[in-house]
Short mmCIF file of C-alpha atoms and ligand atoms in Angstrom, two decimals:
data_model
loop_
_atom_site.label_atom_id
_atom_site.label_comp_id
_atom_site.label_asym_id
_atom_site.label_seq_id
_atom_site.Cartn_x
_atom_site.Cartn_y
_atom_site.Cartn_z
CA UNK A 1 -25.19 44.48 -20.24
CA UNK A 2 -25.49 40.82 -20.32
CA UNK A 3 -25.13 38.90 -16.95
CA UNK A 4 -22.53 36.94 -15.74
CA UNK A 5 -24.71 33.82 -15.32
CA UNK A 6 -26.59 34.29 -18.86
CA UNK A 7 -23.35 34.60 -20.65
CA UNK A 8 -22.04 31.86 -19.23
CA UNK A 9 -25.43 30.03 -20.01
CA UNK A 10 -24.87 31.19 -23.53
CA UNK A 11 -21.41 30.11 -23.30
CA UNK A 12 -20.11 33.84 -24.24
CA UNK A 13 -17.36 35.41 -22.63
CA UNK A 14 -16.75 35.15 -18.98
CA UNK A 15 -14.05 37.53 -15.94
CA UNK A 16 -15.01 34.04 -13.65
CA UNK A 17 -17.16 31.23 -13.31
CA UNK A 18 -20.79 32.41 -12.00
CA UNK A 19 -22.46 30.59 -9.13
CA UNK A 20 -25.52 29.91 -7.35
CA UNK A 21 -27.00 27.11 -5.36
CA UNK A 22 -30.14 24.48 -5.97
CA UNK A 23 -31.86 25.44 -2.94
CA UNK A 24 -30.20 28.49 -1.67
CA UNK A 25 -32.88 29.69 0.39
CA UNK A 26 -34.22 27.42 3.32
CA UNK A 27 -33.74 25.73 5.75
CA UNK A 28 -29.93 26.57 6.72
CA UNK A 29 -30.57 30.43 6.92
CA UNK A 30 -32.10 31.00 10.74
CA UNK A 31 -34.14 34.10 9.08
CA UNK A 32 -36.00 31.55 6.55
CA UNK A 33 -37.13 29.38 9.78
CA UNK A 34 -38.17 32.40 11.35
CA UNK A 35 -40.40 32.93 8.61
CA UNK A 36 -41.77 29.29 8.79
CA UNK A 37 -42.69 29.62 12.70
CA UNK A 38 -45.60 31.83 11.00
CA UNK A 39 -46.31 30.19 7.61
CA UNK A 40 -46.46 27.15 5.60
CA UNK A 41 -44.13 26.56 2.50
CA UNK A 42 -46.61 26.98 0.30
CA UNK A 43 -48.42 30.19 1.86
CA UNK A 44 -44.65 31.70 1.49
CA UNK A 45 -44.98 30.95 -2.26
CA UNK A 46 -48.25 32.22 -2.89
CA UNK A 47 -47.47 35.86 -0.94
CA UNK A 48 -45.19 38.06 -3.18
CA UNK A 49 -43.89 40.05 -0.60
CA UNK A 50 -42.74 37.56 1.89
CA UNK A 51 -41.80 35.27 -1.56
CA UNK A 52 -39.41 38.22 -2.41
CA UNK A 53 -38.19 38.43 0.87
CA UNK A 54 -37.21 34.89 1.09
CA UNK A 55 -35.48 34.95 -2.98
CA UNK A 56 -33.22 37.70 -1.54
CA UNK A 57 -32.11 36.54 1.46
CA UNK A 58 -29.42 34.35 0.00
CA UNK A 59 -28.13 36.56 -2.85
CA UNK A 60 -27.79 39.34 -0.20
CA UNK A 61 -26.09 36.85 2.23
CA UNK A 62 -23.80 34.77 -0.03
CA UNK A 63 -23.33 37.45 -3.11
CA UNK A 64 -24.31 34.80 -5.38
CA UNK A 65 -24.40 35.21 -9.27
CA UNK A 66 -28.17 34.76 -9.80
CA UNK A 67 -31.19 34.76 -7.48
CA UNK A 68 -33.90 31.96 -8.02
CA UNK A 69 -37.72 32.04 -7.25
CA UNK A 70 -38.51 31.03 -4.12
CA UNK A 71 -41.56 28.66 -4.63
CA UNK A 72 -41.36 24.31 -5.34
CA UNK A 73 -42.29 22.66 -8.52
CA UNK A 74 -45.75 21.07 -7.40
CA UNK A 75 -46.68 24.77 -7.05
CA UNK A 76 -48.98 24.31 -10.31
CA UNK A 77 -50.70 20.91 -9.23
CA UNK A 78 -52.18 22.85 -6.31
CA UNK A 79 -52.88 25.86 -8.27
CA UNK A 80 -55.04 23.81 -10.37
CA UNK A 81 -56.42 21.87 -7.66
CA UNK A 82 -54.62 18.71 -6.96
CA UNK A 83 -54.94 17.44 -3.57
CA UNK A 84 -51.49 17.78 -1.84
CA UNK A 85 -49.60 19.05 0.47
CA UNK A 86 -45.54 18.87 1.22
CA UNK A 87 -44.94 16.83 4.80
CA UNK A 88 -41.76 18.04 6.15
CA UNK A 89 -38.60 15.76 6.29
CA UNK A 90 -40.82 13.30 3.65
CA UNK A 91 -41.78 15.81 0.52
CA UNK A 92 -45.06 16.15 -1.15
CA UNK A 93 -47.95 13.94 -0.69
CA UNK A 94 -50.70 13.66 -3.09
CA UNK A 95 -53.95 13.45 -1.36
CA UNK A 96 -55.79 10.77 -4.63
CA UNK A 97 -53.17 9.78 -6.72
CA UNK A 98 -53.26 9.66 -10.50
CA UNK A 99 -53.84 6.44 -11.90
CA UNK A 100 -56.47 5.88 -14.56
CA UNK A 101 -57.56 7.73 -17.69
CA UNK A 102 -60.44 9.34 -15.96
CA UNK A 103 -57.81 10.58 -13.33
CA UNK A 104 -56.33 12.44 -15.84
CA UNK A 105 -59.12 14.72 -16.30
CA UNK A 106 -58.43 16.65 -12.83
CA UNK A 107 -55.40 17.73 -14.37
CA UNK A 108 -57.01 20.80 -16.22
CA UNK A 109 -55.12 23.05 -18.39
CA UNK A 110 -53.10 25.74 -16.07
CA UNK A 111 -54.48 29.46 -16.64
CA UNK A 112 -51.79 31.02 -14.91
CA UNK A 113 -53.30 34.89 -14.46
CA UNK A 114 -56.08 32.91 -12.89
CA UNK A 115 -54.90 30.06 -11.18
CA UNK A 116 -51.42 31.37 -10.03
CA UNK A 117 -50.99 35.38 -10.17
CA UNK A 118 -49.04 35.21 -7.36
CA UNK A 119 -46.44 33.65 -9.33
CA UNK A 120 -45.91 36.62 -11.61
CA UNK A 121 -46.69 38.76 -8.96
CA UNK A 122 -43.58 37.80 -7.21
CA UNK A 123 -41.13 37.45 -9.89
CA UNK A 124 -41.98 41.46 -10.92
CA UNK A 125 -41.24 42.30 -7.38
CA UNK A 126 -38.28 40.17 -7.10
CA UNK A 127 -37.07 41.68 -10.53
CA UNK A 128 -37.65 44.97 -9.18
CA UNK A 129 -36.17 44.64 -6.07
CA UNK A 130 -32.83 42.57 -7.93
CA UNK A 131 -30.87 45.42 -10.29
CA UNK A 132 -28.34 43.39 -11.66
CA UNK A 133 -28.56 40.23 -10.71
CA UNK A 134 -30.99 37.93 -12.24
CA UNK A 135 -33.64 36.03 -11.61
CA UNK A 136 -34.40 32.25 -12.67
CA UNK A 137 -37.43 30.95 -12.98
CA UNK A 138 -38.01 26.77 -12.46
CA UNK A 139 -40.23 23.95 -12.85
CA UNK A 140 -41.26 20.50 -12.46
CA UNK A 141 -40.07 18.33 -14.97
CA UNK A 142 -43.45 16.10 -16.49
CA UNK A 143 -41.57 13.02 -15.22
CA UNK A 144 -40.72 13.98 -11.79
CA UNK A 145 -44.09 15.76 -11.39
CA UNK A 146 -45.54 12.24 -12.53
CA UNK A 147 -43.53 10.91 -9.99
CA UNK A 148 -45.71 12.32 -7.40
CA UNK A 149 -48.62 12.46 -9.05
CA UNK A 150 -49.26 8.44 -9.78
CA UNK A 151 -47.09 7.19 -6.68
CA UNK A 152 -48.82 9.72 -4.02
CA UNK A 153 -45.33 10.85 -2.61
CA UNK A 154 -42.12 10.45 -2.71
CA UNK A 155 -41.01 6.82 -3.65
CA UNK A 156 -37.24 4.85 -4.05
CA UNK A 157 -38.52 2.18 -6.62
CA UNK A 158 -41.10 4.08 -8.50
CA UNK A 159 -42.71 1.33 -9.65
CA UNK A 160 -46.37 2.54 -9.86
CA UNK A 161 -45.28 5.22 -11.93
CA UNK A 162 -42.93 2.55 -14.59
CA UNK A 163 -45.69 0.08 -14.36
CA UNK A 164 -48.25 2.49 -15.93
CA UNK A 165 -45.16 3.53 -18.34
CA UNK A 166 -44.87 -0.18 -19.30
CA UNK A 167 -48.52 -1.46 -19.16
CA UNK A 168 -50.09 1.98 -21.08
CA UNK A 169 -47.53 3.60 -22.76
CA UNK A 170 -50.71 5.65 -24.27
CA UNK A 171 -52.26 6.63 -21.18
CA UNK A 172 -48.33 7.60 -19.44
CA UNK A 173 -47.81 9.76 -22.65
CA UNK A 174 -51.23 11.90 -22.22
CA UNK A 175 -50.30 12.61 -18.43
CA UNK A 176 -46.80 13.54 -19.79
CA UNK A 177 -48.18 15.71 -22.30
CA UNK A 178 -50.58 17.51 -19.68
CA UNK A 179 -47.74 18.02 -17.36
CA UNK A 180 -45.89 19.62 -20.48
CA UNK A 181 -48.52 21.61 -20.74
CA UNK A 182 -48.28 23.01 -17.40
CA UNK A 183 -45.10 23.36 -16.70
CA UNK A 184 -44.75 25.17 -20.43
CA UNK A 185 -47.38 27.52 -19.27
CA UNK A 186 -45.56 27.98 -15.67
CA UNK A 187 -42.34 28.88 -16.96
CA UNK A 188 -43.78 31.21 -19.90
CA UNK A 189 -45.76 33.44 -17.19
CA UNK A 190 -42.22 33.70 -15.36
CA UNK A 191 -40.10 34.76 -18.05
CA UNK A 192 -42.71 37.22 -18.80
CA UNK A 193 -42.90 38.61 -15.63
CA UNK A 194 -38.85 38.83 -15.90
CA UNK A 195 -37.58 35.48 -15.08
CA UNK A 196 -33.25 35.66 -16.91
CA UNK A 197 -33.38 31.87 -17.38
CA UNK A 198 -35.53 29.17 -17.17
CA UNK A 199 -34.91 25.84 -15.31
CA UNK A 200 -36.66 22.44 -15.47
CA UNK A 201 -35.80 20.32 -12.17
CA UNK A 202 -36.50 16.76 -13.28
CA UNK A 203 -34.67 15.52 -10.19
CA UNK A 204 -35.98 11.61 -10.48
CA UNK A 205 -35.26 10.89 -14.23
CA UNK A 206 -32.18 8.98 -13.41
CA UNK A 207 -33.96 6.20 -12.54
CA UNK A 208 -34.81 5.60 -15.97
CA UNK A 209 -32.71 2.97 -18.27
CA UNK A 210 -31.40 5.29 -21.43
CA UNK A 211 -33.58 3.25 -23.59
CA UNK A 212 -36.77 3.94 -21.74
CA UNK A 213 -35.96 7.64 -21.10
CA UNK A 214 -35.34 8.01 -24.81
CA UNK A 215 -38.64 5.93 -25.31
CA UNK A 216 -40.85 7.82 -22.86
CA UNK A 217 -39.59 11.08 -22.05
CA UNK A 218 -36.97 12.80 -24.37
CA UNK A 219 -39.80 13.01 -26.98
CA UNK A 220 -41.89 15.09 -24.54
CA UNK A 221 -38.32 17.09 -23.12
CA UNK A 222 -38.03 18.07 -27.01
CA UNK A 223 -41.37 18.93 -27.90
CA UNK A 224 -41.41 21.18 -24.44
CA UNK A 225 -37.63 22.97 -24.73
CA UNK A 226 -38.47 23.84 -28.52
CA UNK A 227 -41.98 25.60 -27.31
CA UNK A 228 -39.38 27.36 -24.83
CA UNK A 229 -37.26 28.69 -27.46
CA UNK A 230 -39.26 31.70 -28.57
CA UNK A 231 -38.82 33.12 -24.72
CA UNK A 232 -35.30 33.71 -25.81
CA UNK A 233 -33.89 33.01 -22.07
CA UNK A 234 -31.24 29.80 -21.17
CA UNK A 235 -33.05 26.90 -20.53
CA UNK A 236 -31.51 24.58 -17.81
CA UNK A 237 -32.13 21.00 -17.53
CA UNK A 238 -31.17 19.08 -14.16
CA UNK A 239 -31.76 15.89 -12.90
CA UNK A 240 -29.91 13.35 -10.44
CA UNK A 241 -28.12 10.42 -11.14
CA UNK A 242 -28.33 11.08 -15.01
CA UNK A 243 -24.48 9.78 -15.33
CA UNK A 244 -26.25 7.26 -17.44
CA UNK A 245 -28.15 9.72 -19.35
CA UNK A 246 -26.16 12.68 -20.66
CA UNK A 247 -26.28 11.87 -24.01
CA UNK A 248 -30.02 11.65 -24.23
CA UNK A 249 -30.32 14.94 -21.90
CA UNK A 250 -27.95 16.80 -24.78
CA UNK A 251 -30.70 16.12 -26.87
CA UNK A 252 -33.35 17.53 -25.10
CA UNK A 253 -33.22 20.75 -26.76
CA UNK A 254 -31.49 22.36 -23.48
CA UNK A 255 -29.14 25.36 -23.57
CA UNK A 256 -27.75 24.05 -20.02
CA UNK A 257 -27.56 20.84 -18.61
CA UNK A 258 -26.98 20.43 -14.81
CA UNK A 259 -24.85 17.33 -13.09
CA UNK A 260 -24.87 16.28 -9.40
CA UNK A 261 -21.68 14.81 -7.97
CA UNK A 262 -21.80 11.39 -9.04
CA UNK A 263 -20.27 12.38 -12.15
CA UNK A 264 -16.84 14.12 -13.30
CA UNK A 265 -17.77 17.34 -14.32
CA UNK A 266 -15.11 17.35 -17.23
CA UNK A 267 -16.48 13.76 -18.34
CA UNK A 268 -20.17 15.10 -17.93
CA UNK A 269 -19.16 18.35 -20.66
CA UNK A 270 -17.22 15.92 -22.65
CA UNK A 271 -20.31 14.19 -23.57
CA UNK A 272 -22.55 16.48 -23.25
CA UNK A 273 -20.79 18.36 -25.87
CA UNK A 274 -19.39 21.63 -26.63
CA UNK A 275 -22.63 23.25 -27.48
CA UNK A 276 -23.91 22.79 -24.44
CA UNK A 277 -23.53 24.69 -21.11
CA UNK A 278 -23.16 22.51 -17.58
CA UNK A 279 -23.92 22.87 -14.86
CA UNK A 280 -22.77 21.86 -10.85
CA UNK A 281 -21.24 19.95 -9.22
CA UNK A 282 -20.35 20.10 -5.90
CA UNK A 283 -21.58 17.43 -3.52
CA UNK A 284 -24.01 19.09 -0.63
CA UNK A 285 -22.87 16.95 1.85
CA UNK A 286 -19.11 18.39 1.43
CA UNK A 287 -20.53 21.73 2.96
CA UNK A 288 -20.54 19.72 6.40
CA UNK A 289 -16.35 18.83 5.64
CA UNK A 290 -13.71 20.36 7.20
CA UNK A 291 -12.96 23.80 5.69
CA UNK A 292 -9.96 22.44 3.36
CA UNK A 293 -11.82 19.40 1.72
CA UNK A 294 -14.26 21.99 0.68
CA UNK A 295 -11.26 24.41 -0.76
CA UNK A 296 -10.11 20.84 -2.94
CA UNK A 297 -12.94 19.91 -4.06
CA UNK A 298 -14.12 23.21 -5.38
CA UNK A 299 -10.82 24.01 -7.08
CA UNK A 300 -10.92 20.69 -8.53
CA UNK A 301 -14.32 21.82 -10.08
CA UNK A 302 -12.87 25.00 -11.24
CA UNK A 303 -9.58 23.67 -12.75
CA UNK A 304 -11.21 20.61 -14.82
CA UNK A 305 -13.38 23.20 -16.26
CA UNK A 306 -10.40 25.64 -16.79
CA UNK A 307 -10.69 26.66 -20.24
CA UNK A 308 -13.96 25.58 -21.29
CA UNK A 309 -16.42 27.89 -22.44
CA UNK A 310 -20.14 27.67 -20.19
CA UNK A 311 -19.73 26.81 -16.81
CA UNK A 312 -21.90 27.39 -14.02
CA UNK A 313 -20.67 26.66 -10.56
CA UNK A 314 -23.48 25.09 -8.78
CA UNK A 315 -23.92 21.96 -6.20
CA UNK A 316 -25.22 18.70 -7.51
CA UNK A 317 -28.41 19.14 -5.53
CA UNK A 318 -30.00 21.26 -2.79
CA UNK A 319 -28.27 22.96 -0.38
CA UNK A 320 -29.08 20.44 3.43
CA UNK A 321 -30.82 21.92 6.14
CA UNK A 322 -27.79 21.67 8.26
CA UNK A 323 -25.01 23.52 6.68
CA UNK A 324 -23.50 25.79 8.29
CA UNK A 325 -24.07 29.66 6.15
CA UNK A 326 -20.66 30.64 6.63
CA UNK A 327 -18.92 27.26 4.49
CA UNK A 328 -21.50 28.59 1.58
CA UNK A 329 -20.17 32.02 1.81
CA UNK A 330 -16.62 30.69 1.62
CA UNK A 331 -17.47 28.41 -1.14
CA UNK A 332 -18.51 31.26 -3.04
CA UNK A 333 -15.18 33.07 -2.48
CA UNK A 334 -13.21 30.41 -3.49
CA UNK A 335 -14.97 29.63 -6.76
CA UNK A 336 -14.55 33.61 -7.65
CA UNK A 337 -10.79 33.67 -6.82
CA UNK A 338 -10.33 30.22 -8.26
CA UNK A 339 -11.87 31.14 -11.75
CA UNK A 340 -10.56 34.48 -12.03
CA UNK A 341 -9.40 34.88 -15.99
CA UNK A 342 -6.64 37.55 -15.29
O1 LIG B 401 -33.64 26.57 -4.86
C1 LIG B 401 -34.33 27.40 -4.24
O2 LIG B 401 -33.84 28.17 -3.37
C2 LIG B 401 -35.80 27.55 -4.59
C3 LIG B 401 -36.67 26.79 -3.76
C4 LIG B 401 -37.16 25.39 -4.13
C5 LIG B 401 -38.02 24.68 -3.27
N1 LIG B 401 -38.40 23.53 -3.90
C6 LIG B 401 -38.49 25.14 -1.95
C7 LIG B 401 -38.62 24.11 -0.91
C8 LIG B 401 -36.97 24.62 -5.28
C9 LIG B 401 -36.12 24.88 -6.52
C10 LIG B 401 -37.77 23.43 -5.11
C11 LIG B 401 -37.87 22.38 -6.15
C12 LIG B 401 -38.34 21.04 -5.74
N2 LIG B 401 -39.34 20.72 -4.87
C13 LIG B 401 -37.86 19.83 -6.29
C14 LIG B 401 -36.79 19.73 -7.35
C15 LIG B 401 -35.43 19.93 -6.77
C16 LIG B 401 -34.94 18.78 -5.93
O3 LIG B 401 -34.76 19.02 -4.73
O4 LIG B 401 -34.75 17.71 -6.48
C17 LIG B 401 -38.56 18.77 -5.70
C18 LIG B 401 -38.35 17.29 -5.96
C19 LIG B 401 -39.51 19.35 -4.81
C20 LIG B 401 -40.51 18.66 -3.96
C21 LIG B 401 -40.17 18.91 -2.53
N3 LIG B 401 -40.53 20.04 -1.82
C22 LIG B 401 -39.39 18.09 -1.67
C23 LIG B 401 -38.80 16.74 -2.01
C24 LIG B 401 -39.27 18.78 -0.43
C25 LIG B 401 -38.49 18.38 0.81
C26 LIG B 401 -39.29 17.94 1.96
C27 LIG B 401 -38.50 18.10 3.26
O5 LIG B 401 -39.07 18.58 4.25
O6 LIG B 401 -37.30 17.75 3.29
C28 LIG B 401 -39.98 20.00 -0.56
C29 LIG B 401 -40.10 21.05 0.46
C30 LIG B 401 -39.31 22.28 0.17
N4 LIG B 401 -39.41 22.98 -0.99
C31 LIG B 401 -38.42 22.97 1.06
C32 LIG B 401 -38.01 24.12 0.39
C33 LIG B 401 -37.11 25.21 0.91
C34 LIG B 401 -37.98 22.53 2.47
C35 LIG B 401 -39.03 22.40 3.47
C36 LIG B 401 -39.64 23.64 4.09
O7 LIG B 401 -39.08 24.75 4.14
O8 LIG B 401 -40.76 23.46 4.58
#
């Protein structure tokens, strides 16, 4: 049997809206900092065992409608040997950033039994160790991996990365095409470990006009999504701050396209389409409200999408390090009564 979170993907039938959250596992749970007293991020995501440990902890906590990998999308840079390393409370930091055509050369073509077998590794175990509920498997978007990768770290104006869009358009499409590369070959070696679904995070497209998104990176989204297709698993496409985007994303090739807050859900599906799936969209910072402003805002969700075929109740970005476990819990009860088809 089908579950709950594919068909909705698919936008089959549905008993209720399914739901997860970006970020589930982290910070907020006291058992994940435990386990980061004794390692680094990045160890957790190249151990399988503790990697599975941390993937469950949330789906066992929260009874949440799908479980996703515990790992972070510049998991492939490292594994084929970028400099970096993720600085906590700034994000990852890229040791020599990317910048000229010979630069380009250190990003060599992903092997993933080789480079990453970890990856697989975990995703079997996780599988395993899941039954019913499944498993998605993520990645970098090219952009937002660019992001990183020609600005050294994270960045508000990104205006290394958009100059080199705008002065080499050439040079910008052959790192986007690499990074396609990779992050085609990352996802493929999940879904064939197990992965359910497939999704791309592309978190920092929205700062993108809609012409130079459809210039620069839809071409690449396409060409990647359609090499996805033959995995036969929902492919999910999220970014932030796409309000101004949506039409371009529906494009992409994308079974599922996932909102943050900043726009109305029912307005996001609207023009997005009825083909498509959505995703979201609960704001993270809600989780700190009082109790009831949660309750309204999630119903809200529920009831705009009332009727529509392919929804997936999700927040419109990562769960913060300080909410409290118990609102998430609650939020997940409410989004199961709320959605109920009796
Ligand atoms: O959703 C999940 O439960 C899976 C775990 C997951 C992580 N990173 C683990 C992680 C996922 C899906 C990611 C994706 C990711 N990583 C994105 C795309 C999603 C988004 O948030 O927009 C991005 C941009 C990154 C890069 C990255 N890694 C950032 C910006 C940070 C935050 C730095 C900080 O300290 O605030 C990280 C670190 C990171 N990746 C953490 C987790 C749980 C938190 C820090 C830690 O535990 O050390």
């Amino acid at each position: 049997m089908t579950s709950l979170f594919v068909r909705a993907c698919e936008r089959g039938e549905v008993e209720r809206t399914p739901v997860w959250f970006m970020r589930q596992a982290g910070r907020y749970q006291p058992e994940y900092r435990r386990v980061r007293e004794r390692l680094r991020l990045l160890d957790i995501c190249e151990r399988p065992d503790v990697c599975t440990e941390v993937t469950l902890l949330p789906v066992r906590q929260l009874q949440v409608d799908a479980a996703i990998l515990f790992s972070d999308i510049t998991v492939p840079l490292r594994a084929v040997g970028i400099g970096l390393d993720i600085v906590e409370n700034v994000g990852p930091v890229v040791a020599e950033p990317l910048r000229s055509a010979s630069d380009l050369e250190r990003l060599r073509t992903l092997v993933p039994e080789e480079d990453e077998p970890y990856v697989a590794a975990a995703v079997r175990q996780i599988v395993a160790e899941l039954g019913d509920v499944p498993l998605i498997g993520f990645a970098g978007g090219p952009f937002t991996l660019a992001s990183y990768l020609v600005e050294g770290g994270p960045s508000r104006s990104y205006r290394r990365l958009k100059g080199l869009m705008w002065q080499d358009p050439q040079l910008f499409r052959a790192l986007m095409e690499r990074l396609a590369d990779m992050t085609l070959r990352h996802l493929v070696a999940q879904a064939e470990a197990g992965a359910a679904a497939l999704q791309i995070f592309d978190s920092w497209i929205g700062c993108l006009s809609p012409a130079d998104y459809r210039r620069h990176v839809l071409p690449v989204m396409q060409g990647l999504f359609r090499r996805l297709e033959a995995l036969h698993v929902p492919r999910i496409y999220f970014g932030v701050e796409t309000a101004g985007l949506l039409e371009a994303m529906a494009e992409s090739g994308a079974d599922v396209i996932g909102v943050d807050w900043r726009v109305e859900i029912r307005t996001a599906a609207d023009r997005i389409g009825p083909e498509l799936a959505i995703q979201g969209n609960l704001d993270p910072a809600l989780l700190l409200a009082p109790e009831d402003e949660i309750a309204q805002a999630a119903k809200a969700i529920v009831g705009a999408m009332g009727g529509r075929r392919g929804h997936i109740f999700n927040l419109g970005h990562g769960v913060l390090p300080e909410t409290p476990p118990d609102a998430l819990r609650r939020l997940v009860e409410i989004v199961r009564q709320e959605s109920l088809h009796a």
